[in-house]
Every structure is written in structure tokens, then in C-alpha cells.
Amino acid sequence: MKDALPEPYWLTQAGAPAPAEPLNGPTTADLAVVGAGYSGLWTALIAKERDPSLDVVVVEAGTAGWAASGRNGGFCAASLTHGFDNGVARFPDEMPQLLRLGRENLDEIASTVDRYKIDCDFRRTGELHVATEEWQWRDLVAGCAAEAALGLDVELLDRDSVRAEVDSPTYLGAVWDRTGCAMVDPARLAWGLREACLSLGVRIYENTKVERISSARAGLFLQTWRGGVSARRVVLATGAHGRLLKRLQQFVVPVYDYALMTEPLSSSQLAAIGWRNRQGIGDSANQFHYYRLTADNRILWGGYDAVYFNGGRITPAQDQREATFEVLADHFAATFPQLDGLRFTHKWGGVIDCCSRFSAFFGTAHGGRLAYAAGYTGLGVGATRFGAKVMLDLLGGRPTELTSLKMVRAKPVPFPPEPVRSGVIQLTRWSIARADRHQGRRNLWLRTLDAMGLGFDS
Ligand SMILES: Cc1cc2nc3c(=O)[nH]c(=O)nc-3n(C[C@H](O)[C@H](O)[C@H](O)COP(=O)(O)OP(=O)(O)OC[C@H]3O[C@@H](n4cnc5c(N)ncnc54)[C@H](O)[C@@H]3O)c2cc1C
């Protein structure tokens, strides 16, 4: 572990594009997008596809995909609601529609990857939700029946069947969601979307932070260090890093999620665990692990700890957290004892834009000339494309199927301000960990939050 490189594995791969020139001077645009993660890149791409004559500019503080979009687990899920159960709990009447829209979204991501020949190892493997304790198995059995009733392509696997797929002595059973999730190389997806945008004539300025957004006569003005953009319309796609619109801060808290990457498995190591169908895997505790194979048969192993640093601080130093890496390594060893001796080559963390309902929220500001989406809470790889369409529809000003959704119209319950916020979140984290140690039983605090529609997750 000590020798592991303190960098997101995906972003260290060959093929990173050379950064675009920063903005130097004034410019204009029909649409200016702030942020070049998936959210911003999808918005720019879809805007150009819808109207090739539109002059679209993307302004990015770092380089495209450097943040969450280039360092995540690469689970590209159809779910728009941070999973089925969360969707049913919050938007029960809309679930059939949200499930359909999510499936269409995933299909459209697949066809975009094909259309632009994006080399991002996109594979529709599905996902195994595994149970490692009896209470999780009971929940999975009940959840699988509810998912099947709403038409999801799910299969319940008992202990022997799941271990025939992937062999861990910790597994008691699983639900295989066969078509609701694809695995993707996240950085290559971001780089490919960036390239697709450029190919359609989008102008991208990197290493250009937007300092301020203000109203101007013909629209809005984005102030940058050595220039500025006068734009008719603006999309704010700044994820957990956004500080440009004050009202978002009551809804979003930055939460750190951490991951390890192993060296490539030899064929005998791979044979020892099976995994021929290469599904993404998530376990079913409140503090869950997610893991998957890479194209060259490494295992990415992440999750479990979701860390909020008091005061909502975001600093590069917090991308490294040895205590979490040690815990993750211990859990990996318990899950795959057959792989004893396998080395970790990379360790990293990143920030997630957590909101209290765990699924994105949307809105407009500056008299409808700016649209935003935030709050993807750890499941934004696929859902950001849906969010991009919502933002463009909101800017269009006419009601559409998407802007009529309750999920789009309603906001999450806000978090309290600091320092109460830190206290509430740390108590919640403690309670969640306790529930996992006590057969999933939720204490009074968690039950109260559940009743209020408030939560904390990754
Ligand atoms: C470790 C980790 C694992 C994850 N695993 C998964 C997973 O397996 N599946 C899944 O669905 N989701 C996962 N997620 C979440 C997923 O990565 C995010 O939901 C998604 O990438 C969000 O995209 P985004 O474009 O909204 O934000 P980001 O990728 O964070 O991009 C926001 C961009 O805005 C830029 N920006 C901010 N402020 C300014 C400014 N003032 N001026 C200019 N630019 C600005 C930033 O520099 C950044 O590039 C994970 C996240 C992390 C951190």
C-alpha cells in the first residue's frame, strides 16, 4: 500500500489530451457552460447536436474530467434516482417514467459512444448487488421482487449461483441487474466527450476559473482571471466544486469517496475468482463497497467510507486518506482471500456533490438565463447526461416531459448551516456505521431523518 501511487489510476493513463488554451480576453457565446466534467460536456455536446448553429463555449477551472468525472468507479447506471429503492421512496408515482427515461438515457450514452467512436471500454455488463449479511439478503429478496414488478431485468442468485459468477466466501446471495448498468473507463469517457464537443465546433477554455457571474444587457457575463464571456444563456455544471451560485450551498455538501486499484491479475488469479461476465459489483450495507474489473484485469475497489470534512473543506490533500485506504485494503483481503499478495498500485479520493435526497436537483437563476444541476451524490456517471437535457430544456423556457417531472420541479430538503451541519452529518455517519454493525437496524436519529426525507450517502 505504501508504494501505491497517490493518483487516480484512470487519469494517469496514456491518451490524456493536451490542455486547451486558457481564455485570454473577452469573448461572446450563445451558450456558456461552466465546468467540463460529464455534466458540462454532455450539455455542450447535446446543445450543439440539437442546433449546430449555436455558438457554445465551455470554461473549465482545471482540465476536462480532472475532478469526479475522471476518477470515479465507472459504474454507468440507468438509474436517475441513486438506485431503485431511493427512487421509490421519493418519487413513487413517477418511478415507471423515471425508469423508462433512465433506460433511454443509458441507451443514448451507448449510441453516443458508438457514434463518436469513444474508446472508453464501455461494456453493458450489468451489476451484481451482493449480500454479505442475512439482513442484506432479506432486503435484496424483497427489493428484487419490487424491481421485477416494475419491469427491471433482474435475477435473484442464491449463494452457490453468485459464487459461480464471482467467488467470494463473504457472499450470501445477490441480485444481478442484467441491463441497468454499464462499465466504462471514466477518464476516457470524459476525454472522448471533450473531443466530440471539439469536433462539433464547441470552444473549450481550460485552466480558466469563472470567478463571478453577473447580469449583462444581452444576457450574463462570466468574469475570469484574464478575460470574460458574454453569453445569452449559461449552464452551471460545477459539481461539488461549485461556489458561483450561493443558493446551491444549502443543498449540496462535498463528500469524499476513496478508491484503490490493484495491479493486473494474472490469468490464474482471475480464474481463482471467476468473474467471467465482468459485472460491476456493489455490496448492500449502508456503507457499501463498489468494485469492478478494468480492461487489463485490475480490480478497482472503492467506497465504504464517505467522509465529510467539517466546514465542507475541499483541499487536494484530502484526496489522500491513509486510514481509509487501510480499511479498504483489509476489506478487499476478506472478500478475496484467494488474491493474497496482490499489490495495490494506485490510491485516490475525490469529491461527490451529496444532497439530502441523493439524486440530482435542477433549477434556474438570473431570470431563467442560467440553469443548474447538482446533487448527483455518487451516481452521476449516467445521470449527468439526463441532467444536461433537463438544463437545456429549462433554458428553452417551454414545458417539456423532463421539466414537468416532480423530480425536476422539487428541491431536496436543505442541510442546516455550519457548524450545525457538521454535527448533524458526523452523527449521521456514526449512526449509519452502527446500523451496519447491528443487522441494519436504524436508530432513532436515522428514523427521524428518514421521516424528514433527509439523508447522507455516497
Ligand atoms: C471516487 C468517486 C467514485 C465515484 N464512482 C461513481 C460511479 O461508479 N458511478 C457513478 O455514477 N458516479 C460515481 N461517482 C460520481 C460521479 O463521478 C459524479 O456524479 C459525476 O462525475 C459528476 O459530474 P459533474 O460534471 O457534475 O462534476 P465534476 O466531474 O466534478 O465536474 C465539475 C467541473 O466543474 C469545474 N468547475 C467548478 N467550479 C468552476 C468555476 N468556478 N469555473 C470553471 N470551472 C469550474 C471543476 O473544475 C470540474 O472540472 C464517483 C465520484 C467519486 C469522487
Coordinates of C-alpha atoms and ligand atoms in Angstrom, one line a residue:
M1 CA 0.0 0.0 0.0
K2 CA 2.9 2.3 0.9
D3 CA 4.2 2.1 -2.7
A4 CA 0.8 2.8 -4.3
L5 CA 0.8 5.9 -6.5
P6 CA -1.3 8.7 -4.8
E7 CA -3.1 9.4 -8.1
P8 CA -6.4 8.4 -9.7
Y9 CA -5.4 5.4 -11.9
W10 CA -7.7 6.5 -14.8
L11 CA -6.2 9.9 -15.1
T12 CA -2.6 8.5 -15.3
Q13 CA -3.3 6.5 -18.4
A14 CA -1.8 7.4 -21.8
G15 CA -4.1 9.4 -24.1
A16 CA -4.9 12.5 -21.9
P17 CA -5.5 15.4 -24.3
A18 CA -3.2 18.4 -24.2
P19 CA -4.9 21.2 -22.3
A20 CA -6.7 23.8 -24.3
E21 CA -5.5 27.4 -24.1
P22 CA -7.0 29.4 -21.2
L23 CA -9.3 32.3 -22.1
N24 CA -7.3 35.4 -22.6
G25 CA -9.5 38.4 -23.3
P26 CA -13.2 38.9 -23.9
T27 CA -15.4 36.6 -25.9
T28 CA -19.1 36.0 -26.6
A29 CA -21.3 32.9 -26.9
D30 CA -24.9 31.9 -27.3
L31 CA -24.4 29.3 -24.5
A32 CA -21.6 29.3 -22.0
V33 CA -21.1 26.1 -19.9
V34 CA -19.1 26.4 -16.7
G35 CA -17.4 23.1 -15.8
A36 CA -16.1 20.4 -18.1
G37 CA -17.0 17.3 -16.2
Y38 CA -19.6 15.0 -17.7
S39 CA -22.4 17.4 -16.8
G40 CA -20.9 20.3 -18.7
L41 CA -19.5 18.2 -21.6
W42 CA -22.9 16.4 -22.2
T43 CA -24.6 19.8 -22.1
A44 CA -22.3 21.3 -24.7
L45 CA -22.5 18.2 -26.9
I46 CA -26.3 17.9 -26.8
A47 CA -26.8 21.6 -27.4
K48 CA -24.6 21.5 -30.5
E49 CA -26.3 18.3 -31.7
R50 CA -29.7 20.0 -31.3
D51 CA -28.6 23.2 -33.0
P52 CA -25.3 23.2 -34.9
S53 CA -25.5 26.9 -35.5
L54 CA -25.4 27.6 -31.7
D55 CA -22.1 29.2 -30.5
V56 CA -21.1 27.1 -27.5
V57 CA -18.3 27.8 -25.1
V58 CA -17.1 25.6 -22.2
V59 CA -15.0 27.2 -19.4
E60 CA -13.2 24.9 -17.1
A61 CA -11.1 25.8 -14.0
G62 CA -8.8 22.8 -14.4
T63 CA -8.7 20.3 -17.3
A64 CA -11.7 18.4 -18.7
G65 CA -12.5 15.4 -16.4
W66 CA -9.9 16.1 -13.8
A67 CA -12.5 16.1 -11.0
A68 CA -15.1 13.5 -10.1
S69 CA -15.8 12.7 -13.8
G70 CA -12.2 11.4 -14.4
R71 CA -11.7 9.5 -11.2
N72 CA -14.9 7.6 -10.4
G73 CA -15.7 3.9 -10.3
G74 CA -17.1 3.9 -13.9
F75 CA -20.5 2.4 -13.0
C76 CA -22.7 4.0 -15.6
A77 CA -26.1 3.2 -14.3
A78 CA -29.5 3.7 -15.9
S79 CA -30.9 4.8 -12.5
L80 CA -31.6 8.5 -12.3
T81 CA -32.5 8.3 -8.7
H82 CA -29.4 6.9 -6.9
G83 CA -30.9 3.4 -7.1
F84 CA -34.3 1.9 -7.2
D85 CA -35.2 2.0 -3.5
N86 CA -34.3 5.7 -3.2
G87 CA -36.4 6.4 -6.3
V88 CA -39.4 4.5 -5.0
A89 CA -39.2 6.2 -1.6
R90 CA -39.0 9.7 -3.0
F91 CA -40.9 9.7 -6.3
P92 CA -43.2 6.7 -6.1
D93 CA -45.7 7.9 -8.7
E94 CA -43.1 8.9 -11.2
M95 CA -41.0 5.7 -10.9
P96 CA -42.2 3.9 -14.1
Q97 CA -41.5 7.1 -16.1
L98 CA -38.1 7.7 -14.4
L99 CA -37.1 4.0 -15.1
R100 CA -38.0 4.4 -18.8
L101 CA -36.2 7.7 -19.0
G102 CA -33.2 6.2 -17.3
R103 CA -33.1 3.2 -19.7
E104 CA -33.4 5.6 -22.7
N105 CA -30.6 7.7 -21.3
L106 CA -28.3 4.7 -20.9
D107 CA -29.1 3.6 -24.5
E108 CA -28.3 7.1 -25.8
I109 CA -25.0 7.1 -23.9
A110 CA -24.2 3.8 -25.6
S111 CA -25.1 5.2 -29.1
T112 CA -23.1 8.4 -28.5
V113 CA -20.0 6.3 -27.5
D114 CA -20.5 4.4 -30.8
R115 CA -21.3 7.5 -32.9
Y116 CA -18.1 9.4 -31.9
K117 CA -16.1 6.2 -31.6
I118 CA -15.2 7.0 -28.0
D119 CA -12.6 4.5 -26.8
C120 CA -13.7 4.1 -23.2
D121 CA -14.2 0.3 -22.7
F122 CA -18.0 0.8 -22.5
R123 CA -19.5 -2.6 -21.6
R124 CA -23.1 -3.4 -20.7
T125 CA -22.2 -6.0 -18.1
G126 CA -24.9 -5.2 -15.6
E127 CA -24.3 -5.1 -11.9
L128 CA -24.3 -7.6 -9.1
H129 CA -25.8 -6.3 -5.8
V130 CA -24.3 -8.8 -3.3
A131 CA -25.4 -9.5 0.3
T132 CA -22.8 -10.3 2.8
E133 CA -25.1 -10.5 5.8
E134 CA -28.5 -12.1 6.4
W135 CA -30.4 -8.7 6.8
Q136 CA -29.0 -7.6 3.5
W137 CA -30.1 -10.8 1.8
R138 CA -33.7 -10.3 3.2
D139 CA -33.7 -6.7 1.8
L140 CA -32.4 -7.9 -1.6
V141 CA -35.0 -10.6 -1.9
A142 CA -37.8 -8.0 -1.2
G143 CA -36.2 -5.4 -3.4
C144 CA -35.7 -7.8 -6.4
A145 CA -39.5 -8.6 -6.4
A146 CA -40.3 -4.9 -6.4
E147 CA -37.9 -4.2 -9.2
A148 CA -39.2 -7.1 -11.3
A149 CA -42.7 -5.9 -10.8
L150 CA -41.7 -2.6 -12.4
G151 CA -40.1 -4.3 -15.3
L152 CA -36.4 -4.3 -14.4
D153 CA -34.3 -7.1 -15.9
V154 CA -33.2 -8.6 -12.5
E155 CA -32.3 -12.1 -11.4
L156 CA -32.0 -13.4 -7.8
L157 CA -28.9 -15.5 -7.3
D158 CA -28.5 -17.7 -4.2
R159 CA -25.2 -18.3 -2.6
D160 CA -24.0 -21.0 -5.0
S161 CA -25.2 -19.1 -8.0
V162 CA -23.5 -15.9 -7.1
R163 CA -20.3 -17.7 -6.1
A164 CA -20.4 -19.4 -9.6
E165 CA -20.3 -15.8 -11.0
V166 CA -17.7 -14.3 -8.7
D167 CA -16.3 -16.4 -5.9
S168 CA -16.1 -14.6 -2.5
P169 CA -16.6 -16.6 0.7
T170 CA -18.4 -13.5 2.1
Y171 CA -21.3 -13.7 -0.4
L172 CA -24.7 -15.0 0.8
G173 CA -26.6 -14.1 -2.4
A174 CA -27.1 -11.4 -5.0
V175 CA -29.4 -9.6 -7.4
W176 CA -28.0 -9.4 -10.9
D177 CA -29.3 -6.3 -12.6
R178 CA -28.5 -7.6 -16.1
T179 CA -29.1 -4.5 -18.2
G180 CA -29.3 -1.5 -15.9
C181 CA -25.6 -0.6 -15.7
A182 CA -22.6 -0.4 -18.0
M183 CA -18.9 -0.4 -17.0
V184 CA -16.9 2.4 -18.5
D185 CA -13.4 3.8 -18.3
P186 CA -14.4 7.2 -16.7
A187 CA -11.4 9.3 -17.8
R188 CA -11.5 8.1 -21.4
L189 CA -15.3 8.8 -21.5
A190 CA -14.6 12.4 -20.4
W191 CA -11.7 12.8 -22.8
G192 CA -13.9 11.3 -25.6
L193 CA -16.8 13.7 -24.9
R194 CA -14.4 16.6 -24.9
E195 CA -13.1 15.5 -28.3
A196 CA -16.7 15.0 -29.6
C197 CA -17.5 18.6 -28.4
L198 CA -14.5 20.0 -30.2
S199 CA -15.4 18.1 -33.4
L200 CA -18.7 19.9 -33.5
G201 CA -17.1 23.3 -33.0
V202 CA -17.5 23.8 -29.3
R203 CA -14.8 26.1 -28.0
I204 CA -13.2 24.9 -24.7
Y205 CA -11.1 27.0 -22.4
E206 CA -9.2 25.1 -19.8
N207 CA -7.3 26.3 -16.7
T208 CA -9.8 29.2 -16.7
K209 CA -11.8 29.6 -13.5
V210 CA -15.0 31.6 -13.6
E211 CA -14.8 34.0 -10.7
R212 CA -18.2 35.6 -10.8
I213 CA -21.4 35.6 -12.8
S214 CA -23.3 38.8 -13.3
S215 CA -26.2 40.1 -15.3
A216 CA -25.4 42.0 -18.5
R217 CA -27.6 43.7 -21.0
A218 CA -27.9 40.9 -23.5
G219 CA -27.5 38.0 -21.0
L220 CA -24.9 37.1 -18.4
F221 CA -21.2 37.9 -18.0
L222 CA -18.7 35.3 -16.7
Q223 CA -15.7 37.0 -15.2
T224 CA -12.4 35.1 -15.5
W225 CA -8.9 36.0 -14.4
R226 CA -7.7 37.3 -17.8
G227 CA -11.0 37.6 -19.7
G228 CA -14.7 37.1 -19.7
V229 CA -17.6 35.6 -21.6
S230 CA -20.7 37.5 -22.5
A231 CA -23.3 34.8 -23.1
R232 CA -27.0 34.8 -23.8
R233 CA -27.5 31.7 -21.7
V234 CA -25.4 29.9 -19.1
V235 CA -25.3 26.4 -17.7
L236 CA -23.7 25.8 -14.3
A237 CA -22.1 22.3 -14.3
T238 CA -19.6 22.7 -11.4
G239 CA -20.4 19.6 -9.4
A240 CA -19.2 19.6 -5.8
H241 CA -16.7 22.3 -6.6
G242 CA -19.4 25.0 -7.4
R243 CA -19.3 28.2 -5.4
L244 CA -20.8 30.5 -8.0
L245 CA -24.4 30.4 -7.0
K246 CA -24.9 30.9 -3.3
R247 CA -28.3 29.3 -3.1
L248 CA -26.9 25.9 -4.1
Q249 CA -24.8 25.7 -0.9
Q250 CA -27.7 24.9 1.3
F251 CA -28.5 21.8 -0.8
V252 CA -25.0 20.4 -1.5
V253 CA -22.3 19.1 0.8
P254 CA -18.9 17.9 -0.5
V255 CA -18.3 14.3 0.5
Y256 CA -15.1 12.4 -0.1
D257 CA -15.1 8.9 -1.6
Y258 CA -11.9 6.8 -1.9
A259 CA -10.7 4.0 -4.1
L260 CA -7.8 1.6 -4.6
M261 CA -6.6 0.0 -7.8
T262 CA -4.7 -3.3 -7.9
E263 CA -2.1 -4.5 -10.3
P264 CA -3.4 -6.6 -13.2
L265 CA -4.5 -10.1 -12.2
S266 CA -2.7 -13.0 -13.8
S267 CA -4.9 -15.5 -15.6
S268 CA -4.7 -17.9 -12.7
Q269 CA -5.6 -15.2 -10.2
L270 CA -8.6 -14.3 -12.3
A271 CA -9.5 -17.9 -12.6
A272 CA -9.5 -18.2 -8.8
I273 CA -12.4 -15.7 -8.5
G274 CA -14.3 -16.3 -11.8
W275 CA -15.9 -13.1 -12.8
R276 CA -16.2 -14.1 -16.5
N277 CA -19.2 -11.8 -17.0
R278 CA -17.2 -8.8 -15.7
Q279 CA -20.2 -7.2 -13.9
G280 CA -19.8 -4.2 -11.6
I281 CA -20.3 -5.3 -8.0
G282 CA -21.7 -3.4 -5.1
D283 CA -22.4 -4.8 -1.6
S284 CA -25.6 -3.9 0.2
A285 CA -24.6 -2.4 3.5
N286 CA -25.3 1.3 4.2
Q287 CA -21.5 1.8 3.9
F288 CA -21.0 -0.1 0.7
H289 CA -18.1 -1.1 -1.4
Y290 CA -18.1 -0.9 -5.2
Y291 CA -15.7 -2.9 -7.4
R292 CA -15.1 -3.8 -11.0
L293 CA -12.5 -5.1 -13.4
T294 CA -10.6 -2.8 -15.8
A295 CA -9.8 -3.6 -19.4
D296 CA -6.4 -5.1 -18.3
N297 CA -7.9 -7.0 -15.4
R298 CA -7.1 -4.9 -12.5
I299 CA -9.7 -4.6 -9.7
L300 CA -10.9 -1.1 -8.7
W301 CA -12.1 -1.4 -5.1
G302 CA -13.7 1.7 -3.6
G303 CA -16.4 3.1 -1.3
Y304 CA -17.2 2.3 2.3
D305 CA -16.0 5.5 4.0
A306 CA -17.9 8.6 2.9
V307 CA -16.0 11.4 4.6
Y308 CA -17.2 14.9 5.3
F309 CA -14.5 17.2 6.5
N310 CA -16.0 19.7 9.0
G311 CA -16.8 23.0 7.5
G312 CA -17.2 21.4 4.0
R313 CA -13.5 22.0 3.2
I314 CA -12.2 20.8 -0.2
T315 CA -8.4 20.6 -0.5
P316 CA -6.1 18.5 -2.7
A317 CA -4.5 17.0 0.5
Q318 CA -7.9 15.4 1.4
D319 CA -7.7 13.2 -1.8
Q320 CA -5.4 11.0 0.2
R321 CA -6.5 9.4 3.4
E322 CA -4.3 6.5 4.6
A323 CA -6.8 5.4 7.4
T324 CA -9.4 4.8 4.7
F325 CA -7.0 3.1 2.3
E326 CA -6.0 0.6 5.1
V327 CA -9.7 -0.2 5.9
L328 CA -10.4 -0.7 2.2
A329 CA -7.4 -3.0 1.8
D330 CA -8.5 -5.1 4.8
H331 CA -12.0 -5.4 3.4
F332 CA -10.5 -6.4 0.0
A333 CA -8.5 -9.2 1.6
A334 CA -11.6 -10.5 3.4
T335 CA -13.6 -10.5 0.2
F336 CA -11.0 -12.2 -2.0
P337 CA -8.6 -14.2 0.2
Q338 CA -7.6 -16.1 -3.0
L339 CA -5.8 -12.9 -4.1
D340 CA -3.5 -12.7 -1.1
G341 CA -0.3 -10.9 -2.1
L342 CA -1.9 -8.9 -4.9
R343 CA -0.5 -5.4 -4.8
F344 CA -2.3 -2.0 -4.9
T345 CA -0.8 0.3 -7.5
H346 CA -2.9 3.4 -7.1
K347 CA -4.9 5.1 -4.3
W348 CA -7.0 8.2 -4.5
G349 CA -10.1 10.1 -3.4
G350 CA -12.5 12.6 -4.9
V351 CA -15.4 14.8 -4.0
I352 CA -19.0 14.0 -4.5
D353 CA -21.9 16.5 -4.5
C354 CA -24.1 15.0 -1.9
C355 CA -27.7 16.3 -1.5
S356 CA -30.2 15.1 1.1
R357 CA -32.3 13.2 -1.4
F358 CA -29.2 11.6 -3.1
S359 CA -30.5 12.3 -6.6
A360 CA -29.8 15.4 -8.7
F361 CA -31.9 18.6 -8.4
F362 CA -32.3 21.3 -11.0
G363 CA -33.3 24.9 -11.3
T364 CA -32.7 28.3 -12.9
A365 CA -31.4 31.7 -11.7
H366 CA -30.8 35.1 -13.2
G367 CA -34.3 35.4 -14.6
G368 CA -34.2 32.0 -16.3
R369 CA -30.9 32.8 -18.2
L370 CA -28.9 30.3 -16.1
A371 CA -29.7 26.7 -15.4
Y372 CA -28.0 24.3 -13.0
A373 CA -28.0 20.7 -12.0
A374 CA -26.2 19.3 -8.9
G375 CA -26.5 16.7 -6.1
Y376 CA -25.8 13.5 -8.1
T377 CA -24.4 12.0 -4.8
G378 CA -22.1 9.4 -6.2
L379 CA -24.3 8.2 -9.1
G380 CA -23.7 10.8 -11.8
V381 CA -21.8 9.0 -14.5
G382 CA -25.0 8.2 -16.4
A383 CA -27.4 10.6 -14.8
T384 CA -25.4 13.7 -15.7
R385 CA -26.5 13.2 -19.3
F386 CA -30.1 13.3 -18.3
G387 CA -29.3 16.4 -16.2
A388 CA -27.8 18.1 -19.2
K389 CA -31.0 17.6 -21.2
V390 CA -33.0 18.9 -18.2
M391 CA -30.9 22.1 -18.1
L392 CA -31.2 22.7 -21.8
D393 CA -35.0 22.2 -21.6
L394 CA -35.1 24.7 -18.6
L395 CA -33.2 27.3 -20.7
G396 CA -35.6 26.7 -23.5
G397 CA -38.4 28.1 -21.3
R398 CA -41.2 25.9 -22.6
P399 CA -42.5 22.9 -20.5
T400 CA -41.2 19.5 -21.7
E401 CA -41.6 16.0 -20.4
L402 CA -38.5 16.4 -18.3
T403 CA -39.2 19.9 -16.9
S404 CA -42.7 18.6 -15.8
L405 CA -41.3 15.9 -13.6
K406 CA -41.7 16.3 -9.9
M407 CA -38.0 15.2 -9.6
V408 CA -37.1 18.3 -11.6
R409 CA -39.5 20.7 -10.0
A410 CA -39.0 19.8 -6.4
K411 CA -35.8 20.6 -4.4
P412 CA -34.2 18.4 -1.7
V413 CA -34.5 19.3 2.0
P414 CA -31.7 21.8 2.7
F415 CA -28.9 21.0 5.1
P416 CA -28.6 23.2 8.1
P417 CA -25.9 25.8 8.1
E418 CA -22.5 25.3 9.7
P419 CA -21.5 24.5 12.4
V420 CA -24.7 22.5 13.0
R421 CA -24.3 20.9 9.6
S422 CA -21.0 19.2 10.6
G423 CA -22.5 18.0 13.8
V424 CA -25.6 16.6 12.0
I425 CA -23.5 14.9 9.4
Q426 CA -21.0 13.3 11.8
L427 CA -23.8 12.0 14.0
T428 CA -25.5 10.5 10.9
R429 CA -22.2 8.9 9.7
W430 CA -21.8 7.4 13.2
S431 CA -25.4 6.1 13.2
I432 CA -25.0 4.6 9.7
A433 CA -21.9 2.7 10.8
R434 CA -23.7 1.5 13.9
A435 CA -26.7 0.3 11.8
D436 CA -24.3 -1.8 9.6
R437 CA -22.9 -3.4 12.8
H438 CA -26.4 -4.2 14.1
Q439 CA -28.1 -6.1 11.3
G440 CA -29.2 -2.8 9.5
R441 CA -31.3 -1.6 12.5
R442 CA -31.7 2.1 12.2
N443 CA -31.5 4.1 15.4
L444 CA -33.9 6.9 16.4
W445 CA -31.8 9.6 14.7
L446 CA -31.8 7.8 11.3
R447 CA -35.5 7.0 11.6
T448 CA -36.2 10.7 12.3
L449 CA -34.1 11.7 9.3
D450 CA -35.9 9.1 7.1
A451 CA -39.2 10.6 8.2
M452 CA -38.0 14.1 7.2
G453 CA -36.6 12.9 3.8
L454 CA -33.1 13.8 4.9
G455 CA -30.0 11.6 4.5
F456 CA -26.3 11.3 3.9
D457 CA -24.9 8.9 1.4
S458 CA -22.2 8.5 -1.3
Ligands
LIG1 C1 -14.2 8.4 -6.1 C2 -15.5 8.6 -6.8 C3 -16.2 7.4 -7.3 C4 -17.4 7.6 -8.0 N1 -17.9 6.5 -8.6 C5 -19.1 6.6 -9.3 C6 -19.6 5.5 -10.1 O1 -19.0 4.5 -10.1 N2 -20.7 5.7 -10.8 C7 -21.4 6.9 -10.8 O2 -22.4 7.1 -11.4 N3 -20.9 8.0 -10.1 C8 -19.7 7.9 -9.4 N4 -19.2 9.0 -8.8 C9 -19.8 10.3 -9.0 C10 -19.6 10.9 -10.4 O3 -18.2 10.8 -10.7 C11 -20.1 12.3 -10.5 O4 -21.5 12.2 -10.1 C12 -20.0 12.9 -11.8 O5 -18.7 12.8 -12.3 C13 -20.4 14.4 -11.7 O6 -20.0 15.1 -12.8 P1 -20.0 16.7 -12.9 O7 -19.7 17.1 -14.2 O8 -21.3 17.2 -12.3 O9 -18.9 17.1 -11.8 P2 -17.3 17.1 -11.9 O10 -16.8 16.0 -12.6 O11 -16.9 17.3 -10.5 O12 -17.0 18.4 -12.8 C14 -17.2 19.7 -12.3 C15 -16.2 20.6 -13.0 O13 -16.6 22.0 -12.8 C16 -15.4 22.7 -12.7 N5 -15.6 24.0 -12.0 C17 -16.0 24.1 -10.8 N6 -16.1 25.4 -10.5 C18 -15.7 26.1 -11.6 C19 -15.5 27.5 -11.9 N7 -15.8 28.5 -11.0 N8 -15.1 27.9 -13.1 C20 -14.8 26.9 -14.0 N9 -14.9 25.6 -13.8 C21 -15.4 25.2 -12.6 C22 -14.4 21.8 -12.0 O14 -13.1 22.1 -12.2 C23 -14.8 20.4 -12.5 O15 -14.0 20.0 -13.6 C24 -18.0 8.9 -8.1 C25 -17.3 10.0 -7.6 C26 -16.1 9.9 -7.0 C27 -15.4 11.1 -6.5

